mmCIF file of C-alpha atoms in Angstrom:
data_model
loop_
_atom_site.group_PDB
_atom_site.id
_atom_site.type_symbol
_atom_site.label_atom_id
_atom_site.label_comp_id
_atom_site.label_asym_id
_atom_site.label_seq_id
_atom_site.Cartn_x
_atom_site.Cartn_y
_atom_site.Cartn_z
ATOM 1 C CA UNK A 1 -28.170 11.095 10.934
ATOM 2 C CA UNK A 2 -25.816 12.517 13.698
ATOM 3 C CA UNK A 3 -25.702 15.704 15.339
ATOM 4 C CA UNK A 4 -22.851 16.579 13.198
ATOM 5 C CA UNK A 5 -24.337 15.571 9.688
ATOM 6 C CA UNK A 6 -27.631 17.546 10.399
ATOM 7 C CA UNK A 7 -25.078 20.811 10.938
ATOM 8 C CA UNK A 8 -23.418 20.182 7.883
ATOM 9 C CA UNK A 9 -27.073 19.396 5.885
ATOM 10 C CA UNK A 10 -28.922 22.346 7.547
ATOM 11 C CA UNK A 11 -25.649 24.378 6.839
ATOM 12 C CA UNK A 12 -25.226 23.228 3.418
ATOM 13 C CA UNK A 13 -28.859 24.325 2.714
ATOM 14 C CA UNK A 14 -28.831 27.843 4.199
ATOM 15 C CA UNK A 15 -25.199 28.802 2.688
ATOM 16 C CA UNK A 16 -26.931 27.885 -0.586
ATOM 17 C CA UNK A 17 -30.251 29.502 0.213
ATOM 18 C CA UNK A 18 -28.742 32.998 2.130
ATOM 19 C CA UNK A 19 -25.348 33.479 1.256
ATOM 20 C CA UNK A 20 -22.278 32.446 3.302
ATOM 21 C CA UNK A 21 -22.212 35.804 4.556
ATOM 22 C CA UNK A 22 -25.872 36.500 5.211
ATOM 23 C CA UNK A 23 -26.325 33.280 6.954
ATOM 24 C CA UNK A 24 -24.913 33.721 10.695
ATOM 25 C CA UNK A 25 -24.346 30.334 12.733
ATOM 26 C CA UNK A 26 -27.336 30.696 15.067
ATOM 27 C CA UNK A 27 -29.574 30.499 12.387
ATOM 28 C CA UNK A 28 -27.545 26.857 11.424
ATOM 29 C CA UNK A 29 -28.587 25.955 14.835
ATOM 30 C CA UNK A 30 -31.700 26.804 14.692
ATOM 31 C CA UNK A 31 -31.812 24.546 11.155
ATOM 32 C CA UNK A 32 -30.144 21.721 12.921
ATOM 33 C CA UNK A 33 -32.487 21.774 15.808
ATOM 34 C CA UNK A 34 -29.314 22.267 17.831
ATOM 35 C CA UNK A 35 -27.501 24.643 20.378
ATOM 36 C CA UNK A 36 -25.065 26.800 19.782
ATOM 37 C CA UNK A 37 -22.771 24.886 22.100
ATOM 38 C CA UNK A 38 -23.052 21.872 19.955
ATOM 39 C CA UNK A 39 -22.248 23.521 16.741
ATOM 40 C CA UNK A 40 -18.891 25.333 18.231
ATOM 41 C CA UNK A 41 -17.988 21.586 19.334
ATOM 42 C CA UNK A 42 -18.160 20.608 16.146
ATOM 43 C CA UNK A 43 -17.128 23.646 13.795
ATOM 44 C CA UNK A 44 -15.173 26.820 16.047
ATOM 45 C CA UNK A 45 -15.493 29.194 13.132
ATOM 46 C CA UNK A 46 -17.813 29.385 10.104
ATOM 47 C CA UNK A 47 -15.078 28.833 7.965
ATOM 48 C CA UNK A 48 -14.183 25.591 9.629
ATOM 49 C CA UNK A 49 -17.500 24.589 9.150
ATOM 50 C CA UNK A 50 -17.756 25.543 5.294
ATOM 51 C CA UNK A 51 -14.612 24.066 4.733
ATOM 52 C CA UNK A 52 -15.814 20.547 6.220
ATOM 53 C CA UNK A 53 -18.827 20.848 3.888
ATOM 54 C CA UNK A 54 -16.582 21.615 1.352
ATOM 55 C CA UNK A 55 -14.557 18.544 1.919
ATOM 56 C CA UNK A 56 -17.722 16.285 2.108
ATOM 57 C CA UNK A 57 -18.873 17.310 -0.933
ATOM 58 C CA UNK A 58 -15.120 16.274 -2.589
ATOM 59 C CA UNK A 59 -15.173 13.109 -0.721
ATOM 60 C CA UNK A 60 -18.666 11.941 -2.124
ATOM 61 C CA UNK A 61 -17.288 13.382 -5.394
ATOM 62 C CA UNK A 62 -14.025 11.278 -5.123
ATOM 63 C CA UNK A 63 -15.947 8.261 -4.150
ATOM 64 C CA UNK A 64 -18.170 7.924 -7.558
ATOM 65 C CA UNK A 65 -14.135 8.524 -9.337
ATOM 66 C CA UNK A 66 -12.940 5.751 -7.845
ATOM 67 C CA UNK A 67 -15.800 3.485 -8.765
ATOM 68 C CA UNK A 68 -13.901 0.851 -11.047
ATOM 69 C CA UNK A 69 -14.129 1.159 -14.712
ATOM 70 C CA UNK A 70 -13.453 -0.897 -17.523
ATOM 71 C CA UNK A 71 -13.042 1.343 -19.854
ATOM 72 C CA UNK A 72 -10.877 0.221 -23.009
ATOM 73 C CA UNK A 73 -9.380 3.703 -24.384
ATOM 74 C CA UNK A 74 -8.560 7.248 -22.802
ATOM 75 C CA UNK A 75 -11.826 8.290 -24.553
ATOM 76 C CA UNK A 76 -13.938 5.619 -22.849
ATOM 77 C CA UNK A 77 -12.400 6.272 -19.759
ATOM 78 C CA UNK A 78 -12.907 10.087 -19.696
ATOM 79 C CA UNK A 79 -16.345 10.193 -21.299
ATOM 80 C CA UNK A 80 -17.110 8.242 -18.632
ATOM 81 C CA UNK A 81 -15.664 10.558 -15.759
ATOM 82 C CA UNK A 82 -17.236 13.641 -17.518
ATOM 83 C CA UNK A 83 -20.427 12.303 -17.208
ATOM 84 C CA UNK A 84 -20.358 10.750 -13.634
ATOM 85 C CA UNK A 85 -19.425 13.950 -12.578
ATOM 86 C CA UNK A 86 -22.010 15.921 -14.645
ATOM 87 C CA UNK A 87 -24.767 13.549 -13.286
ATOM 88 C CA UNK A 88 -23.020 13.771 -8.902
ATOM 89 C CA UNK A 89 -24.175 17.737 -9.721
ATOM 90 C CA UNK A 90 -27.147 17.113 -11.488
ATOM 91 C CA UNK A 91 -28.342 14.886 -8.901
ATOM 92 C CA UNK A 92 -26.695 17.307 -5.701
ATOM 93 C CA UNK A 93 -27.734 20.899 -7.183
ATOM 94 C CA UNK A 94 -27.020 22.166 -3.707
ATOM 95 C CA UNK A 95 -23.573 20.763 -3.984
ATOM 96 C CA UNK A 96 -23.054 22.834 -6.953
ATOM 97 C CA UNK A 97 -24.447 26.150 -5.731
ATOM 98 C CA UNK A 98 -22.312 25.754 -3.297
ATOM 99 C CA UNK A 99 -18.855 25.238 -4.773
ATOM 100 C CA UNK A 100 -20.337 28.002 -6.823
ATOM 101 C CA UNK A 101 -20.168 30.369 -4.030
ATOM 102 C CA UNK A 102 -17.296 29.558 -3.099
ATOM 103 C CA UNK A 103 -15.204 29.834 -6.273
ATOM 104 C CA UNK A 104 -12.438 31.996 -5.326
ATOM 105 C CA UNK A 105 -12.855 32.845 -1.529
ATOM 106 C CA UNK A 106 -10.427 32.718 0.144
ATOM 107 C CA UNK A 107 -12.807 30.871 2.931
ATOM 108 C CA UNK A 108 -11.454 27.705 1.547
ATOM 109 C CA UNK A 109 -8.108 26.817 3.354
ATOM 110 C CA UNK A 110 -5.541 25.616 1.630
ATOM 111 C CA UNK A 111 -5.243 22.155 3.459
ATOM 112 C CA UNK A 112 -8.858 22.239 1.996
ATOM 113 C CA UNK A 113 -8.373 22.733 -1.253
ATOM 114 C CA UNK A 114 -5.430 19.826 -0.988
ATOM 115 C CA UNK A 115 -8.018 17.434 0.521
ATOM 116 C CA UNK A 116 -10.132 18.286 -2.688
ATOM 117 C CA UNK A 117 -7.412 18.098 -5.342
ATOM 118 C CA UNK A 118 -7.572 14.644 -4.085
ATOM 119 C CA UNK A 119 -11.191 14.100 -4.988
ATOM 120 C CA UNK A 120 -9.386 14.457 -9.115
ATOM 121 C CA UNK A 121 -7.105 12.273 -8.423
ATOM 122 C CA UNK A 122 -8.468 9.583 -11.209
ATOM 123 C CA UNK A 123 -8.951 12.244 -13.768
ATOM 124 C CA UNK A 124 -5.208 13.647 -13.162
ATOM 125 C CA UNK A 125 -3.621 10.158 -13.651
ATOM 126 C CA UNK A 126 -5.968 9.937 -17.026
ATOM 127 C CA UNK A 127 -4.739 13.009 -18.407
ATOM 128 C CA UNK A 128 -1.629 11.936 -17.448
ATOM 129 C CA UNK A 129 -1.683 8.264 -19.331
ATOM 130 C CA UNK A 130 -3.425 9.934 -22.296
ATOM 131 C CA UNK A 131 -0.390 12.105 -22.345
ATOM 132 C CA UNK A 132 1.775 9.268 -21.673
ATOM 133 C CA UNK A 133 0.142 7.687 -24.693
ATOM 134 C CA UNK A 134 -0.199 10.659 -27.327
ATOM 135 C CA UNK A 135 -3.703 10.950 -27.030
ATOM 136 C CA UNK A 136 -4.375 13.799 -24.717
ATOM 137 C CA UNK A 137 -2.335 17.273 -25.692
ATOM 138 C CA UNK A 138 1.101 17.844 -24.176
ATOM 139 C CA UNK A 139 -0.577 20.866 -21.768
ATOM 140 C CA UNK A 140 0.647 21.331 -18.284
ATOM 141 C CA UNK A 141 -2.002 19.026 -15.837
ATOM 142 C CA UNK A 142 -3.082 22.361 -14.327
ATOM 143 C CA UNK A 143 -3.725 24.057 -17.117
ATOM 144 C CA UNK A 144 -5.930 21.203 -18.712
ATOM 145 C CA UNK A 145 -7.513 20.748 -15.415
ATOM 146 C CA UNK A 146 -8.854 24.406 -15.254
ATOM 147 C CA UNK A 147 -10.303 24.149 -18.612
ATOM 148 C CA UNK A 148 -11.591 20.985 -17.778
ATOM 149 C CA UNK A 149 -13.191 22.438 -14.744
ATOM 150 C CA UNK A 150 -14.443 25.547 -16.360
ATOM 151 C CA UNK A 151 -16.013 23.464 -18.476
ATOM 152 C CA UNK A 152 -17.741 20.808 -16.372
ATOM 153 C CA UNK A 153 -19.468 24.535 -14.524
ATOM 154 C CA UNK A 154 -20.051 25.924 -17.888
ATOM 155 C CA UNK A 155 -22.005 23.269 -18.996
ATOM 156 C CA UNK A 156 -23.986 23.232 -15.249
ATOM 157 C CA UNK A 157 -24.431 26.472 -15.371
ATOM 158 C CA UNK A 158 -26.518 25.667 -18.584
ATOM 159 C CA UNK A 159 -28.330 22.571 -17.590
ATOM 160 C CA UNK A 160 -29.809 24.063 -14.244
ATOM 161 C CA UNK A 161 -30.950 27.174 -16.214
ATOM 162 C CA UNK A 162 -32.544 25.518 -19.245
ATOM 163 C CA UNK A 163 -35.256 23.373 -19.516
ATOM 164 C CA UNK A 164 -35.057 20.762 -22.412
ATOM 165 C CA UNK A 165 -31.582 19.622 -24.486
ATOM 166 C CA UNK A 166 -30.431 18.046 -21.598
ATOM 167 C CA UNK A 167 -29.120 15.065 -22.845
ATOM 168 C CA UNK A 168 -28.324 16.842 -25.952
ATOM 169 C CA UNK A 169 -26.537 19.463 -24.293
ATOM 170 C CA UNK A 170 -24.096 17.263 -22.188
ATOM 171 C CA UNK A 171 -23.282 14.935 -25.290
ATOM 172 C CA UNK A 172 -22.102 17.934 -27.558
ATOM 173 C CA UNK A 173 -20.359 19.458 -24.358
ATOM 174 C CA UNK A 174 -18.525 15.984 -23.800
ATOM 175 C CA UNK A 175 -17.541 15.897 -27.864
ATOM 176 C CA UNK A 176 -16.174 19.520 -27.429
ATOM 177 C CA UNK A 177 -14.284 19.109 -24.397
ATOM 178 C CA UNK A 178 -12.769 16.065 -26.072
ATOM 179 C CA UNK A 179 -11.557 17.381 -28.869
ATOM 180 C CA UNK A 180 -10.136 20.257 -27.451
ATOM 181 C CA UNK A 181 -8.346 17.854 -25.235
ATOM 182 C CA UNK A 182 -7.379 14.968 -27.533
ATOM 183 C CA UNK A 183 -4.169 15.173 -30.195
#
């Protein structure tokens, strides 16, 4: 791991941990086993630096979207999504406590929240087809991307705080979301 990606993992940890306000960049350092210097090369500003981590996170996120599929319906194909995406938080609780945080600072930049619209990409061209198709309802994309989200964090929200229905619990979430979605 490089200087850079042990900022980002001890900053990742300490946002999550602290609080992006309670958590001042010399304690990063500190985290990092790094100087002060060294983080300012990297990241000016905290925001510059939550935003990278921010991006990271929607890059790995992006990555498992764009695995290929072979999926033979719009159902198949977004089951499938909804649960790759269920399972990248499951398995990265950090990632979600932090995106938690951060829903609706204004810390995250614009050009930052373009870079991680990109990350949906797969799912937007889905919703799209299924549209396309007359599967999916005839909803504006943003619209049926918001519930989509909500729900996706809804249904975290539930599976870090509870202890059993896990499985459960995301199948009946994933036949819900469908059917709001589908015609």
């Amino acid at each position: 791991m490089n200087k850079k990606e042990s900022i980002l993992k001890a900053a990742l940890e300490l946002l999550v941990v602290n609080g992006i306000h309670a958590t001042p960049m010399s304690a990063i350092a500190k985290a990092a086993n790094t100087g002060m210097g060294t983080i300012y090369n990297y990241f000016p500003t905290k925001e510059i630096l939550i935003n990278a981590i921010y991006i990271d996170i929607k890059q790995k996120e992006k990555a498992l979207l764009l695995s290929p599929i072979s999926k033979e319906t719009i159902k198949e194909e977004f089951e499938h999504y909804y649960i790759v995406v269920i399972n990248f938080f499951l398995k990265n609780p950090v990632y979600f406590q932090f995106l938690e945080q951060l829903n609706s600072s204004p810390i995250i930049s614009e050009e930052s929240k373009r870079e991680g619209y990109k990350a949906i990409e797969p799912v937007i061209t889905l919703l799209k087809k299924g549209q396309k198709e007359g599967v999916i309802k005839d909803i504006d994309i943003e619209e049926l991307l918001q519930f989509l989200g909500g729900a996706i964090f809804s249904n975290l929200r539930w599976l870090f705080h509870t202890t059993n229905l896990k499985t459960i619990s995301t199948s009946n979430q994933l036949k819900l979301v469908w059917d709001a979605l589908k015609l």
